[in-house]
Coordinates of C-alpha atoms in Angstrom, one line a residue:
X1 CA -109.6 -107.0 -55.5
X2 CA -111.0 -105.0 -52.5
X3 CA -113.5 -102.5 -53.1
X4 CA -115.7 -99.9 -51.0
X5 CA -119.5 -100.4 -52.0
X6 CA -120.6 -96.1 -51.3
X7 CA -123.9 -95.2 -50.6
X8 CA -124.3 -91.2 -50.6
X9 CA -127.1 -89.0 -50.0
X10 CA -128.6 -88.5 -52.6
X11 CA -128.5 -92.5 -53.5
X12 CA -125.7 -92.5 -56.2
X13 CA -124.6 -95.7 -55.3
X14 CA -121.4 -97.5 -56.8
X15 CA -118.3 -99.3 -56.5
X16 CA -114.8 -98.1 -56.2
X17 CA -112.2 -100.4 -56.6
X18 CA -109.2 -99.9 -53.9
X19 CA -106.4 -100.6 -57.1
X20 CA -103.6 -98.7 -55.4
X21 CA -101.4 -99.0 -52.5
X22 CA -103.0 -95.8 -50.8
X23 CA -106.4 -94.5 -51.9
X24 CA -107.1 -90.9 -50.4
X25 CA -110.7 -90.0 -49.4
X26 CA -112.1 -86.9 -49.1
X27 CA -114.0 -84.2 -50.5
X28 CA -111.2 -82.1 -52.3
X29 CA -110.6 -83.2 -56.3
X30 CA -107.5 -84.6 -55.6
X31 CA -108.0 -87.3 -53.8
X32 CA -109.0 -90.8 -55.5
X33 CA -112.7 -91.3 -53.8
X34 CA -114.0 -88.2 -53.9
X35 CA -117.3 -87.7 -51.7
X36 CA -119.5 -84.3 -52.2
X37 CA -120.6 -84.1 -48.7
X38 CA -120.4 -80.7 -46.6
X39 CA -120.0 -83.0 -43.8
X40 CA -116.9 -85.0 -44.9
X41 CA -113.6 -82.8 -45.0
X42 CA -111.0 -81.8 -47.5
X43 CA -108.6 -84.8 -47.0
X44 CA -110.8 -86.7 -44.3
X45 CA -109.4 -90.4 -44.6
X46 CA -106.8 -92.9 -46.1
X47 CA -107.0 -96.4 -46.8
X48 CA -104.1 -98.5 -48.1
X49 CA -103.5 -101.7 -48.3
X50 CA -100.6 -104.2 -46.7
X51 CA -99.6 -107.8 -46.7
X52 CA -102.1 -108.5 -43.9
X53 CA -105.1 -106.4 -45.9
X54 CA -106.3 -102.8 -45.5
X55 CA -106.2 -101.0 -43.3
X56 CA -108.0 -97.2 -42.6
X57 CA -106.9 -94.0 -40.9
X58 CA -108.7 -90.7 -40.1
X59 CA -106.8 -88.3 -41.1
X60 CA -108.0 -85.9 -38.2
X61 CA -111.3 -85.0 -40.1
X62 CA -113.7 -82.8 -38.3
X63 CA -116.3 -84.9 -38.1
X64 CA -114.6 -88.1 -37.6
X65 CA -115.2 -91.6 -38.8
X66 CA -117.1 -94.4 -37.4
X67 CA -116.7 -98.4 -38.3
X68 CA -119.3 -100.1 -37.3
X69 CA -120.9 -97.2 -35.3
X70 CA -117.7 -96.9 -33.3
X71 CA -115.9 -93.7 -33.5
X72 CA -112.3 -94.4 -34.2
X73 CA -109.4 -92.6 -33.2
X74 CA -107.8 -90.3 -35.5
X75 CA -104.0 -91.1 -36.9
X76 CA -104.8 -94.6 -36.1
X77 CA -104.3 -97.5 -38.6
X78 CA -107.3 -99.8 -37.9
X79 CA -107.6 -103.1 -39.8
X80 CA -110.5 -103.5 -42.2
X81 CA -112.6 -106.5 -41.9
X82 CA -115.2 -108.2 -44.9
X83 CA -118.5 -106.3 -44.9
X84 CA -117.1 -103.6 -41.8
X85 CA -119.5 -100.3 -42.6
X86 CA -117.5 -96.6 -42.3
X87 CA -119.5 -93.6 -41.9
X88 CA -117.9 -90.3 -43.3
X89 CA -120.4 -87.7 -43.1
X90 CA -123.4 -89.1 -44.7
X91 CA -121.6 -91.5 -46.9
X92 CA -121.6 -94.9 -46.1
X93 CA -118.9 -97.3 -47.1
X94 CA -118.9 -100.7 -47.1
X95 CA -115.9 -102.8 -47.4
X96 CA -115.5 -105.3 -49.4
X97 CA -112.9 -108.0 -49.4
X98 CA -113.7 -110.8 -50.8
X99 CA -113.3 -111.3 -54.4
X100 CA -116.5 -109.4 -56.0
X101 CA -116.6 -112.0 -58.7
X102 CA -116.6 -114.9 -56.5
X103 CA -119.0 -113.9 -53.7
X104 CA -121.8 -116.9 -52.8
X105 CA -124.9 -116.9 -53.6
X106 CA -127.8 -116.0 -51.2
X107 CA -131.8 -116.2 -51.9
X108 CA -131.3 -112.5 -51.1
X109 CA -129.1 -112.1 -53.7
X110 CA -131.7 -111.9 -56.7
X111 CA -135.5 -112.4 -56.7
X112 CA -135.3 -116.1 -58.8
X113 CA -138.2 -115.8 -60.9
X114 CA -137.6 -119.6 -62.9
X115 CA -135.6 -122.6 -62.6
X116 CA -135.0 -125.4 -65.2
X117 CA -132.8 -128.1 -66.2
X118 CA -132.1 -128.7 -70.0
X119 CA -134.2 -131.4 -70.1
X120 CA -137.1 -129.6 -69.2
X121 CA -137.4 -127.6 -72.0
X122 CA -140.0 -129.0 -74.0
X123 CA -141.4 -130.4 -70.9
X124 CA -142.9 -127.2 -68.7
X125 CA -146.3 -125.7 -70.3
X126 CA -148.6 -122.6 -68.8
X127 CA -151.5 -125.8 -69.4
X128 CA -150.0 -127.8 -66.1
X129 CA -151.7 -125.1 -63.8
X130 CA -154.9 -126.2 -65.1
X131 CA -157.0 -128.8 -63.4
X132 CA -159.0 -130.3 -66.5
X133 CA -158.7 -129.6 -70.3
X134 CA -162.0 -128.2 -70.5
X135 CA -161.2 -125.3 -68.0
X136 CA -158.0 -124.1 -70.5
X137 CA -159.0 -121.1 -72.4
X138 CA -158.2 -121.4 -76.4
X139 CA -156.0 -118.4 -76.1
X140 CA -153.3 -120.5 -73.4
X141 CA -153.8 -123.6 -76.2
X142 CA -152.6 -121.1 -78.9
X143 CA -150.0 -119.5 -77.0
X144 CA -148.2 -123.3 -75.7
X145 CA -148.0 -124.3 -79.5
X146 CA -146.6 -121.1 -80.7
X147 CA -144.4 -121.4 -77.7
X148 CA -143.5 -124.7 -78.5
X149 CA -143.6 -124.0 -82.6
X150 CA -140.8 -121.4 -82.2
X151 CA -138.8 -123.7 -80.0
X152 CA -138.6 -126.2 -82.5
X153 CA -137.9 -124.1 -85.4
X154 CA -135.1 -122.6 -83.8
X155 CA -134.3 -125.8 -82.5
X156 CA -134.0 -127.1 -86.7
X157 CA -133.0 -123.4 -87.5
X158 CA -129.8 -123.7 -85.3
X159 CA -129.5 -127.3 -85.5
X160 CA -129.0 -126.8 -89.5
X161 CA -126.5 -123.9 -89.2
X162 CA -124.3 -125.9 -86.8
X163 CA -124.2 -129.2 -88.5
X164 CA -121.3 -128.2 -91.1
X165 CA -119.6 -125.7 -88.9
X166 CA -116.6 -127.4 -87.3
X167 CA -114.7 -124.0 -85.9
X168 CA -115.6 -123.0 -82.3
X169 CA -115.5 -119.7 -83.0
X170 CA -118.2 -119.9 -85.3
X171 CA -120.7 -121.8 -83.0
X172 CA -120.2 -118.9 -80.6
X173 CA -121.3 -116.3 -83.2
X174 CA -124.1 -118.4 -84.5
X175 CA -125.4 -118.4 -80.4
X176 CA -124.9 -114.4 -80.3
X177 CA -126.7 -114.1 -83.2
X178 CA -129.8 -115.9 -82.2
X179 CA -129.8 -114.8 -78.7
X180 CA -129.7 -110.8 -79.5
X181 CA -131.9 -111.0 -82.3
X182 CA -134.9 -113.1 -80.5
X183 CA -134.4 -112.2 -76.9
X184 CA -133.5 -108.7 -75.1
X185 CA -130.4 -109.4 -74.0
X186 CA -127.9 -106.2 -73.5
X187 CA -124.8 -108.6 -72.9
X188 CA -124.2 -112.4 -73.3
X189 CA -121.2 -114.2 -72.3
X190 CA -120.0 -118.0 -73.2
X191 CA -117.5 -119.6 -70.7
X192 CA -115.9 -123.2 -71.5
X193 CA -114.2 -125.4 -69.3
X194 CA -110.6 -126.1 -69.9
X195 CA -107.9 -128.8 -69.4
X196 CA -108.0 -127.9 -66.0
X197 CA -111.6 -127.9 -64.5
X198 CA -111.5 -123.9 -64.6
X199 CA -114.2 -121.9 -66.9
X200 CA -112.6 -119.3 -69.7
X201 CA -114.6 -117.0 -71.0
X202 CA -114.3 -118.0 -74.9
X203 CA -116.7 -115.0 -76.5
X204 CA -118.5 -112.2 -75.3
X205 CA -120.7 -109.7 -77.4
X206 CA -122.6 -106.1 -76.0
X207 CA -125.3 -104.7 -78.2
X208 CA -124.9 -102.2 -80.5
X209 CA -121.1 -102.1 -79.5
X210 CA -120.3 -105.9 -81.2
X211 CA -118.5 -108.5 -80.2
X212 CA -115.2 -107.8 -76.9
X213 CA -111.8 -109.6 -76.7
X214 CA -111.9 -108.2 -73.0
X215 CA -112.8 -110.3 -69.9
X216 CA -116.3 -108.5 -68.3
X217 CA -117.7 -108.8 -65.6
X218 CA -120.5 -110.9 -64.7
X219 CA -122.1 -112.2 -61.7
X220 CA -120.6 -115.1 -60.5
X221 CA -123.2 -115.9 -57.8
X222 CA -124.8 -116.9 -60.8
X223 CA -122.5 -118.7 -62.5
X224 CA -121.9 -120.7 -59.5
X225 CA -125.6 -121.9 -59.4
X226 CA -125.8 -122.9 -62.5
X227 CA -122.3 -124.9 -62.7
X228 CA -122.8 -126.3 -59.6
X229 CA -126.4 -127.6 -60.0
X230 CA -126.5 -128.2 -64.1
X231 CA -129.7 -125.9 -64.0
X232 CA -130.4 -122.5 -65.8
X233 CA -132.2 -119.6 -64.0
X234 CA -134.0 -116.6 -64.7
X235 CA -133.2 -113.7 -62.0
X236 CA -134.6 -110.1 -62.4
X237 CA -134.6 -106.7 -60.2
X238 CA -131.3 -107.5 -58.9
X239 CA -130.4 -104.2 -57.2
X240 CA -133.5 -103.9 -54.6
X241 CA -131.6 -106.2 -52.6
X242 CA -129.6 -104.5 -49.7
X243 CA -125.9 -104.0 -50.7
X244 CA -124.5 -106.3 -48.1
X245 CA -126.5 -109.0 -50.1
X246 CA -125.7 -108.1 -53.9
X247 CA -123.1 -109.1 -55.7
X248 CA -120.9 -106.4 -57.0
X249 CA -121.1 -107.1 -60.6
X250 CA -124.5 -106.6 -60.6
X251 CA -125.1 -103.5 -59.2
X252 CA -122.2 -101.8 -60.9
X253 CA -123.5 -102.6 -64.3
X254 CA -126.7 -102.2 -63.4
X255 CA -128.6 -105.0 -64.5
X256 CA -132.0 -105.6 -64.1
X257 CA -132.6 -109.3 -65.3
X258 CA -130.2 -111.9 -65.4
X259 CA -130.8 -115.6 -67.3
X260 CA -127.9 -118.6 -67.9
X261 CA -128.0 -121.9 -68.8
X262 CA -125.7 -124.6 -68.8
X263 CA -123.6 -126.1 -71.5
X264 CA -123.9 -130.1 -71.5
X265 CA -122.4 -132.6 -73.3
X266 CA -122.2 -136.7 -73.1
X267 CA -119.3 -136.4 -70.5
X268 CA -120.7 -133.5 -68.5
X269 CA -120.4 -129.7 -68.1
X270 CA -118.8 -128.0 -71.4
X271 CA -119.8 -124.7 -70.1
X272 CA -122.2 -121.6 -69.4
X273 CA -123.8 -119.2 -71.7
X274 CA -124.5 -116.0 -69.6
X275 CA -126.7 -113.0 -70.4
X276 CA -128.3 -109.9 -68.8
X277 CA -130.4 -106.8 -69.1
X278 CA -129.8 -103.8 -68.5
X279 CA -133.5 -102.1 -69.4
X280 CA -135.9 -101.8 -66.5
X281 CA -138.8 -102.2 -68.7
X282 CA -137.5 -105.0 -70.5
X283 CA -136.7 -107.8 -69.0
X284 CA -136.8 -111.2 -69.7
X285 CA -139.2 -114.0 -69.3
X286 CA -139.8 -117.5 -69.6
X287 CA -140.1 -117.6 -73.3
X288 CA -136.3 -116.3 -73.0
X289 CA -135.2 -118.9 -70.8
X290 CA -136.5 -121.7 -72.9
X291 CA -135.0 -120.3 -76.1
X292 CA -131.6 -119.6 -74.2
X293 CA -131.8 -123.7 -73.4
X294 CA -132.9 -124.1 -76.5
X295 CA -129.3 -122.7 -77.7
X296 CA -127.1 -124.2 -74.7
X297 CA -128.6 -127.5 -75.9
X298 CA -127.4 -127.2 -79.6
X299 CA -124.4 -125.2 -78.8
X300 CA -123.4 -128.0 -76.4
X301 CA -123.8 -130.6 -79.4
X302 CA -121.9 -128.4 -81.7
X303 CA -118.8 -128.0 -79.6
X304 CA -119.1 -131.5 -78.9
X305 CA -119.1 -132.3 -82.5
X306 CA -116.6 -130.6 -82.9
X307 CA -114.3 -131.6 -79.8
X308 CA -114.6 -135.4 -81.4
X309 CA -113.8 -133.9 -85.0
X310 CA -110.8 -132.5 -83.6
X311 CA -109.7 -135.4 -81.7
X312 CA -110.4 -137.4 -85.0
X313 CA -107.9 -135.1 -86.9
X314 CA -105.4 -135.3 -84.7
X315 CA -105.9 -138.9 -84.2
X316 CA -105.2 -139.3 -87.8
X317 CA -102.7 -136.6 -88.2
X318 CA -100.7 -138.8 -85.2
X319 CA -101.2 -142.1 -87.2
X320 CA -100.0 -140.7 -90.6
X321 CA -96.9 -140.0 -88.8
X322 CA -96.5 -143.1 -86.7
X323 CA -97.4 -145.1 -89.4
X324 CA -93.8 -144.3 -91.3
X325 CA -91.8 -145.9 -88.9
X326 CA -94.4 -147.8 -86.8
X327 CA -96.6 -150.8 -87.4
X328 CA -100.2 -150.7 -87.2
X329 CA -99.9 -152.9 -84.4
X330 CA -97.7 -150.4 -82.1
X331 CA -99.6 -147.2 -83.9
X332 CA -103.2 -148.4 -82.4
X333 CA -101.4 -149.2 -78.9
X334 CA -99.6 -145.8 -78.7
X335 CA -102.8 -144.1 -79.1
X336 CA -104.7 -146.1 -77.5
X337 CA -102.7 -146.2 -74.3
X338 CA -100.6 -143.5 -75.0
X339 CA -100.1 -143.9 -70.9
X340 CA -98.5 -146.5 -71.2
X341 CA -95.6 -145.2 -74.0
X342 CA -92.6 -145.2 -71.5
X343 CA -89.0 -146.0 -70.8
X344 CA -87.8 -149.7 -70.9
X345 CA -88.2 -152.9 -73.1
X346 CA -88.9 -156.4 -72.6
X347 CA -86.3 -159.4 -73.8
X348 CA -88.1 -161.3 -77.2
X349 CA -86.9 -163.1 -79.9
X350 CA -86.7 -160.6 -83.0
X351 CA -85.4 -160.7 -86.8
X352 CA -83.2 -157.9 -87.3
X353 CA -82.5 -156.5 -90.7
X354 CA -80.2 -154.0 -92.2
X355 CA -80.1 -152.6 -95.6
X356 CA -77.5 -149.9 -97.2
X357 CA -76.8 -148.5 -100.8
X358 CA -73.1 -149.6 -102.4
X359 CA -70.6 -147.3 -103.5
X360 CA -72.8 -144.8 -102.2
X361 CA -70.2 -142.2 -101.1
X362 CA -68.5 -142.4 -104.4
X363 CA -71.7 -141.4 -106.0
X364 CA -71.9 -138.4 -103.1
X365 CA -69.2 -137.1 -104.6
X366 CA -69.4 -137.0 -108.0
X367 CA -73.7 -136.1 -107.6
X368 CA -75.3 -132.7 -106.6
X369 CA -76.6 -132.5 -103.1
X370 CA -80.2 -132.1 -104.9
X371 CA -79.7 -135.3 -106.7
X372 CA -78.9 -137.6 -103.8
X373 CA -81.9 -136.3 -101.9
X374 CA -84.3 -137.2 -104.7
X375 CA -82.6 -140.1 -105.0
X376 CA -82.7 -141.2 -101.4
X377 CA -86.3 -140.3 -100.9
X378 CA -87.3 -142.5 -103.5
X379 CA -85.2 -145.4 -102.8
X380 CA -86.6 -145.1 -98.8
X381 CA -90.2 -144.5 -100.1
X382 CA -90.1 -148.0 -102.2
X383 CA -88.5 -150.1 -99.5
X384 CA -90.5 -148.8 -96.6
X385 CA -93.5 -149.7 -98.2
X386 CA -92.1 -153.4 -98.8
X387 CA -91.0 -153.4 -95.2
X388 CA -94.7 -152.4 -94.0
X389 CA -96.3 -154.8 -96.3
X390 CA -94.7 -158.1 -94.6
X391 CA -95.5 -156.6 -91.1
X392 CA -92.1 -155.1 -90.5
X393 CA -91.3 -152.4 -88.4
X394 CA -89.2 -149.8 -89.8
X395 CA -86.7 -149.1 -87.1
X396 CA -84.9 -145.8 -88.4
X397 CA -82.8 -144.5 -91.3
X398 CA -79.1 -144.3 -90.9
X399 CA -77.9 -142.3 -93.9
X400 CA -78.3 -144.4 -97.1
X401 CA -79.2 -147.4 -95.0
X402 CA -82.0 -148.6 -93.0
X403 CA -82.6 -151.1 -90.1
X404 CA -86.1 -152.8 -89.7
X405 CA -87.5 -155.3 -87.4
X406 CA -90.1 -158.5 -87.3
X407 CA -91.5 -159.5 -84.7
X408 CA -91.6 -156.2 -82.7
X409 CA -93.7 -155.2 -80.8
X410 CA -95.6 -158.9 -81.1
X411 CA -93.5 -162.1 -82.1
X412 CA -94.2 -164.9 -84.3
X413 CA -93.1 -168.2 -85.8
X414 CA -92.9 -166.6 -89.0
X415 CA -91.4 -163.3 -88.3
X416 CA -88.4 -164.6 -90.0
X417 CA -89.5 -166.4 -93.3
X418 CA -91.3 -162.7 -93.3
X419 CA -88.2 -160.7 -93.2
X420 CA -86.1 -162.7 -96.0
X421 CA -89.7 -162.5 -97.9
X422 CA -89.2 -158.7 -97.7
X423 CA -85.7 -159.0 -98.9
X424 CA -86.3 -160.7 -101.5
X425 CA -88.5 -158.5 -102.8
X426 CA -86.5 -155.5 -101.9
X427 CA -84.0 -156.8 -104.3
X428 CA -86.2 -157.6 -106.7
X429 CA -87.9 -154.0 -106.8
X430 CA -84.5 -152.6 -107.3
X431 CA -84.4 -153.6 -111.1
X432 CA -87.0 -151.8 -112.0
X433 CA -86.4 -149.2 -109.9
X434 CA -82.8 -148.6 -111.3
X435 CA -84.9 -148.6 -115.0
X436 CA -86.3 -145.4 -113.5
X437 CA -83.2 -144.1 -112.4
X438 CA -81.9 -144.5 -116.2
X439 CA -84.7 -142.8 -117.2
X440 CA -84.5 -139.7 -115.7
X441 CA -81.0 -139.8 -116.1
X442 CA -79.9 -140.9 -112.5
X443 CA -77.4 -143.4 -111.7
X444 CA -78.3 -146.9 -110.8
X445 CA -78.1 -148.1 -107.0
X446 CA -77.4 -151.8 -105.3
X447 CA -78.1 -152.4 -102.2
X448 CA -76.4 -155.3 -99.2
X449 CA -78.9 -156.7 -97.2
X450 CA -77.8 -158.7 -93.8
X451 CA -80.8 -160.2 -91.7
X452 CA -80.0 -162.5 -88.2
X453 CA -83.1 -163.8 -85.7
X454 CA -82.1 -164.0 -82.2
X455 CA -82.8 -162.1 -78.5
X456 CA -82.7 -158.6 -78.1
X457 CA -84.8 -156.1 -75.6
X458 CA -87.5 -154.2 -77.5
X459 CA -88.6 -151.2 -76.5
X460 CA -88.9 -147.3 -75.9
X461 CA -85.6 -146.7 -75.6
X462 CA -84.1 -142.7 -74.9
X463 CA -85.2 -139.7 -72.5
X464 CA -88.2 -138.6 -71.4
X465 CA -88.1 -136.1 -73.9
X466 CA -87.0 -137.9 -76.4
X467 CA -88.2 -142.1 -77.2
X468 CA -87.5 -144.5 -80.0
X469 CA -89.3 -147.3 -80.4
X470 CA -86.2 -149.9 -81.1
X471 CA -84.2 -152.8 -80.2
X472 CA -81.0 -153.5 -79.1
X473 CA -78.3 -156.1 -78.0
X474 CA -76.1 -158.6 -79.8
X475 CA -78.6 -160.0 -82.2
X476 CA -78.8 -156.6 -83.7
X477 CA -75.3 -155.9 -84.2
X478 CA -74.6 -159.2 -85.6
X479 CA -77.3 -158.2 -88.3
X480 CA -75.6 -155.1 -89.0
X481 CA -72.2 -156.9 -89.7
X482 CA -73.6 -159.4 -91.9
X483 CA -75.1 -156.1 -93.5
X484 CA -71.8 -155.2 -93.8
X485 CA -70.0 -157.7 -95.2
X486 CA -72.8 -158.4 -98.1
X487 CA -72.0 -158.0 -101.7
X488 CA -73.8 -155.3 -103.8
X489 CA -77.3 -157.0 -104.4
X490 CA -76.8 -160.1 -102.1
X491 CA -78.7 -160.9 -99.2
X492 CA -76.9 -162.7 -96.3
X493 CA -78.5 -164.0 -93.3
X494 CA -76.8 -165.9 -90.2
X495 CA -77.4 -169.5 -89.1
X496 CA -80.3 -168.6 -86.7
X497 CA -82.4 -166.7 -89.4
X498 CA -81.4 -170.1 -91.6
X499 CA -83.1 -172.6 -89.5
X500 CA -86.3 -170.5 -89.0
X501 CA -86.8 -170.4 -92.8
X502 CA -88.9 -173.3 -94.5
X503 CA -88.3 -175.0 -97.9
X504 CA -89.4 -172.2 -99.7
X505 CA -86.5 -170.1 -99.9
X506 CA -82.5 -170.9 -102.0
X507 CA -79.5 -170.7 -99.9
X508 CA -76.2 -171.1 -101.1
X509 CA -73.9 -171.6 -97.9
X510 CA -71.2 -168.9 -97.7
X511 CA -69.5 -171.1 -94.8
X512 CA -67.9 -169.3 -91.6
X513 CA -67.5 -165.7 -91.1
X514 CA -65.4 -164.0 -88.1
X515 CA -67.3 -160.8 -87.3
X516 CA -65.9 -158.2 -86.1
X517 CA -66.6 -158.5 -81.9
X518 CA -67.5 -162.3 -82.2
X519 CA -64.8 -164.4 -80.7
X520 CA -66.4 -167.8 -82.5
X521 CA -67.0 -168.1 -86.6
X522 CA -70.8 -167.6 -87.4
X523 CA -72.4 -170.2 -90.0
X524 CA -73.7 -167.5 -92.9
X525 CA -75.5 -168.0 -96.3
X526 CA -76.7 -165.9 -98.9
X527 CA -80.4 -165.7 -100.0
X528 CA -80.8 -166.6 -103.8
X529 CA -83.3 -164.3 -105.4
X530 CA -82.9 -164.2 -109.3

């Protein structure tokens, strides 16, 4: 936002923001910067702003206006430029365009009193200006290990509080709470980086007024510095600077020491911690600074802690759900390389089965809506698991029925012999789950099975909304017709799936079936299980 920075005569300086399309100026109460000067008339001048900036007019004041000690004509619109100094009277203004939290930073800016990295924190000691040991008085010795006594309680202090705190929120308050109760600080900010490279303020507390939702400002000269050069700095006596030097959020609050240290974790800047002083005879030191790098450095391990633990949760929360329909296999590769989830399949040889309850709309109708549910979700929690434990991958549900596949996403010699296994078992595990059924007084379910191995493309299949992980072509469908035309508990696989299977398994031939959208008679046989 643009801004005048005023200097009067009597050295009330400030900054008024130009928030309006016209700002009046003048010495009369109604106008918006009001300047008690004899010298400056009632409604001397106006400044509004356009598409191109602002611009200023003399409104024909009796003493005039001067930019830049040029005296301007009156009634004329003159374009402002950064920095351009108008004299009213004996008011100076000085415009201001740039953004005042953004201006650069300048030696001239603040009188740097420290510098350090993070690293240097137990490092630095008052001892190094000393030429020999012997020459150090004991009162230097005493102070360096109380200095260095205090770091590393706090260091274990903070370190303690932190470990089982896993809510960001928390972290920033534990920070605050350190900060104003060991250091003078009148206002401390903490900024993290987000998704996209920019820094958010996150928490911001004021003494003696508690912690602020609002957005503050600070001095981003500062904050430049220290993001820029991963170092933290102690500044004091900010405002003896000229104004054309200082940045605006400095003098307007009035602060009179400045300190901020980065925020570092294992893969770089996390984010600033930011305070200041407002006291003149109270500033801080180097003491300050360490202890405020003290803090970054645990804070920084904290939110890093809890970054990971985050991640970790929703890592898992991600698997739990992939893993229902998913094999471990295509779970670990999705998150993984979750890049490289996208539209299209490749062509591989797959065993296709399909699975679907009997008689299952006659028992819709004559069951509650509350029954079937239960029903179904216990049916579909004891097959799924069966499915899973021979390395299937459960494809989808299709109301009471269910297609899975074996050897998606990697193939196999045995991904047949596998999927009969599973069949098998499927019907064996619904005997004793129709015992259950009896015993809460449900009705007992059979199940067709129809399995055929063949080529299909495998793949994310859908939008880019929207993907299933599936297969698809004539090797499936032929599955789901065998489905189709098996008998309640029997298990019916093609000629394919027959010559992949080893001696292990009973078939009893069931000759030649015409399936519906074949135009030649498929070789079947049915699995013998009991």
């Amino acid at each position: 936002m643009p801004s005048f920075y005023v200097q009067t005569a009597s050295n009330r300086n400030y900054t008024f923001d130009i928030d309006k399309a016209e700002i009046t100026i003048g010495r009369e109460l109604k106008n918006d910067l009001i300047l008690d000067d004899p010298r400056v008339s009632r409604y001397h001048a106006v400044a509004r702003k356009t598409q191109e900036g602002v611009t200023f007019r003399d409104l024909e004041s009796g003493n005039g206006v001067s930019i830049n000690g040029q005296r301007i004509a009156p009634n004329v619109d003159l374009q402002l430029a950064d920095n351009d100094q108008i004299k009213l009277g004996s008011c100076t203004l000085t415009f201001q365009n740039v953004d005042p939290l953004r201006t650069q930073f300048t030696p001239d800016s603040f009188r740097e009193v420290l510098q350090k990295t993070p690293n240097e924190l137990l490092v630095t000691s008052a001892l190094s200006s000393f030429t020999s040991p012997e020459n150090v008085p004991a009162l230097i010795y005493r102070q360096e290990l109380e200095k260095k006594e205090r770091i590393l309680r706090l260091f274990y202090d903070l370190s303690h509080k932190l470990s089982s705190i896993f809510s960001l929120d928390e972290i920033y308050q534990q920070a605050f709470e350190i900060l104003f109760s060991a250091t003078p600080v009148s206002r401390c900010f903490i900024y993290r980086k987000n998704e996209q490279g920019e820094f958010e303020q996150v928490a911001a507390r004021v003494r003696d007024k508690g912690d602020t939702g609002n957005t503050l400002p600070i001095s981003q000269t500062v904050f430049a510095k220290v993001a820029g050069e991963r170092v933290s700095i102690l500044l004091e006596d900010a405002q003896r600077s000229g104004p054309e030097f200082s940045s605006k959020s400095i003098v307007a609050n009035h602060v009179q020491s400045v300190m901020a240290a980065p925020i570092i974790g294992p893969r770089g800047l996390l984010g600033i911690i930011y305070a200041d002083r407002y006291d003149v005879l109270d500033s801080f030191d180097a003491d300050d600074l360490d202890l405020l790098n003290a803090i970054s450095v645990q804070t920084g391990i904290a939110i890093n802690t809890v970054i990971n633990y985050e991640r970790l949760q929703k890592q898992a929360q991600a698997r739990s759900s992939f893993e229902r329909f998913l094999p471990r296999q295509v779970v670990d590769q999705i998150l993984h390389s979750p890049e490289g989830v996208r539209l299209g399949g490749v062509r591989q040889k797959v065993t296709s089965l399909f699975a679907d309850i009997r008689s299952f709309t006659t028992l819709s109708e004559t069951s509650t809506p509350e029954l079937i549910v239960n029903l179904l979700n216990q049916y579909f929690s004891m097959v799924s698991e069966i499915i899973f434990k021979h390395g299937g991958t459960l494809d989808k549900y299709i109301g009471d029925g269910l297609m899975a596949l074996f050897g998606a996403p990697y193939a196999g010699e045995l991904d047949a012999i596998k999927a009969v296994r599973a069949a098998v078992e499927m019907q064996r595990a619904m005997l004793g789950f129709n015992e259950r059924l009896r015993a809460e007084n449900l009705p007992p379910i059979e199940i067709g099975i129809g399995i055929n191995t063949g080529q299909a493309i495998v793949g994310y299949i859908g939008s880019e909304t929207r993907l299933d992980y599936t297969a698809i072509g004539d090797t499936i469908n032929t599955a789901s017709r065998l489905e189709g035309i098996a008998q309640p508990g029997q298990i019916v696989i093609s000629e394919n799936t027959m010559q992949a299977l080893d001696e292990g398994f009973t078939l009893r031939p069931l000759g030649t079936e015409k399936l519906k959208g074949k135009n030649v008679n498929l070789r079947i046989a049915e699995v013998v299980w009991q």
